């Protein structure tokens, strides 16, 4: 079962495949199967041409596993990942794509799952 524990849209900047991206979707996802749990941090930069444009492009995207072990979802573990690991990991992924996330400029409220 795959669940977006957290997702939110932010302003951002990235030029990828010759296309300027002005926004980014960030997320923390849990994936549990057969007694195994995995948490991944992911992002996707997209053009965001106007206030209504939230069409995600998956070419300027990246993800990294933050935690993987035997077990199940844990609210305590999720809170720790959100507090300590998510932003630095997402900043590193954004930099690898040549982009940046403007954490001070959310485009929508966070969604928690």
Short mmCIF file of C-alpha atoms in Angstrom, two decimals:
data_model
loop_
_atom_site.label_atom_id
_atom_site.label_comp_id
_atom_site.label_asym_id
_atom_site.label_seq_id
_atom_site.Cartn_x
_atom_site.Cartn_y
_atom_site.Cartn_z
CA UNK A 1 0.00 0.00 0.00
CA UNK A 2 1.46 3.33 -1.10
CA UNK A 3 0.40 6.44 0.84
CA UNK A 4 1.51 10.05 0.53
CA UNK A 5 2.20 10.84 4.18
CA UNK A 6 2.84 14.49 3.27
CA UNK A 7 2.66 16.47 0.04
CA UNK A 8 2.76 20.17 -0.72
CA UNK A 9 3.33 22.56 -3.62
CA UNK A 10 5.97 25.29 -3.32
CA UNK A 11 7.45 27.94 -5.55
CA UNK A 12 10.73 26.78 -6.93
CA UNK A 13 13.16 27.29 -9.75
CA UNK A 14 14.71 24.83 -12.15
CA UNK A 15 15.54 24.67 -15.84
CA UNK A 16 15.35 21.08 -17.00
CA UNK A 17 15.37 19.79 -20.57
CA UNK A 18 15.38 23.42 -21.70
CA UNK A 19 12.09 24.20 -19.91
CA UNK A 20 11.85 26.70 -17.05
CA UNK A 21 10.08 25.26 -13.98
CA UNK A 22 8.61 27.69 -11.45
CA UNK A 23 7.07 25.32 -8.91
CA UNK A 24 7.73 22.00 -7.23
CA UNK A 25 5.62 19.27 -5.64
CA UNK A 26 7.35 17.70 -2.64
CA UNK A 27 6.25 14.57 -0.82
CA UNK A 28 7.00 11.94 1.79
CA UNK A 29 5.60 8.58 0.74
CA UNK A 30 5.24 5.33 2.66
CA UNK A 31 5.16 2.00 0.88
CA UNK A 32 4.34 -1.11 2.88
CA UNK A 33 4.19 -4.63 1.58
CA UNK A 34 4.56 -8.06 3.20
CA UNK A 35 5.80 -6.72 6.54
CA UNK A 36 8.29 -4.31 4.94
CA UNK A 37 8.02 -0.50 5.22
CA UNK A 38 9.83 2.07 3.11
CA UNK A 39 9.67 5.86 3.29
CA UNK A 40 10.82 7.94 0.32
CA UNK A 41 11.27 11.65 -0.20
CA UNK A 42 10.37 12.83 -3.68
CA UNK A 43 9.92 15.95 -5.74
CA UNK A 44 8.85 17.03 -9.19
CA UNK A 45 9.49 20.45 -10.71
CA UNK A 46 6.84 21.72 -13.13
CA UNK A 47 6.32 24.85 -15.28
CA UNK A 48 3.42 26.47 -13.31
CA UNK A 49 2.58 28.92 -16.11
CA UNK A 50 -0.31 30.49 -14.17
CA UNK A 51 -2.24 30.18 -10.90
CA UNK A 52 -4.33 27.31 -12.29
CA UNK A 53 -1.42 25.30 -13.73
CA UNK A 54 -0.55 22.35 -11.52
CA UNK A 55 0.22 19.93 -14.37
CA UNK A 56 3.08 17.86 -13.01
CA UNK A 57 5.87 16.97 -15.44
CA UNK A 58 7.73 13.86 -14.44
CA UNK A 59 10.97 14.50 -16.33
CA UNK A 60 12.32 16.87 -13.66
CA UNK A 61 11.70 14.49 -10.77
CA UNK A 62 13.78 12.59 -8.22
CA UNK A 63 13.32 10.51 -5.10
CA UNK A 64 15.45 8.98 -2.37
CA UNK A 65 14.72 6.30 0.21
CA UNK A 66 14.92 7.68 3.76
CA UNK A 67 14.07 4.53 5.71
CA UNK A 68 13.53 0.86 4.88
CA UNK A 69 13.10 -2.03 7.31
CA UNK A 70 10.82 -4.77 8.52
CA UNK A 71 7.77 -3.32 10.22
CA UNK A 72 4.80 -1.09 9.55
CA UNK A 73 3.85 2.59 9.46
CA UNK A 74 4.77 4.57 12.54
CA UNK A 75 3.43 8.06 13.28
CA UNK A 76 6.45 8.68 15.50
CA UNK A 77 8.89 7.73 12.70
CA UNK A 78 6.93 9.83 10.19
CA UNK A 79 7.07 12.86 12.50
CA UNK A 80 10.84 12.44 12.90
CA UNK A 81 11.35 12.13 9.13
CA UNK A 82 9.23 15.23 8.51
CA UNK A 83 11.04 17.23 11.17
CA UNK A 84 14.68 16.26 10.58
CA UNK A 85 15.28 14.57 7.24
CA UNK A 86 12.75 15.59 4.63
CA UNK A 87 13.79 19.18 3.82
CA UNK A 88 17.56 18.58 3.70
CA UNK A 89 17.02 15.52 1.49
CA UNK A 90 14.67 17.40 -0.83
CA UNK A 91 17.09 20.34 -1.03
CA UNK A 92 19.86 17.91 -2.07
CA UNK A 93 17.62 16.27 -4.69
CA UNK A 94 16.62 19.69 -6.05
CA UNK A 95 20.29 20.72 -6.29
CA UNK A 96 21.10 17.52 -8.20
CA UNK A 97 18.49 18.60 -10.79
CA UNK A 98 19.91 22.15 -10.85
CA UNK A 99 16.95 23.59 -8.97
CA UNK A 100 15.89 25.05 -5.64
CA UNK A 101 12.77 24.97 -3.46
CA UNK A 102 11.47 28.22 -1.95
CA UNK A 103 10.23 26.86 1.38
CA UNK A 104 8.93 30.31 2.37
CA UNK A 105 6.47 30.40 -0.57
CA UNK A 106 3.97 27.53 -0.40
CA UNK A 107 1.46 27.52 -3.26
CA UNK A 108 -1.09 25.37 -1.43
CA UNK A 109 -1.62 24.02 2.06
CA UNK A 110 0.06 20.76 3.01
CA UNK A 111 -1.86 17.52 2.61
CA UNK A 112 -1.29 14.85 5.23
CA UNK A 113 -2.28 11.24 4.60
#
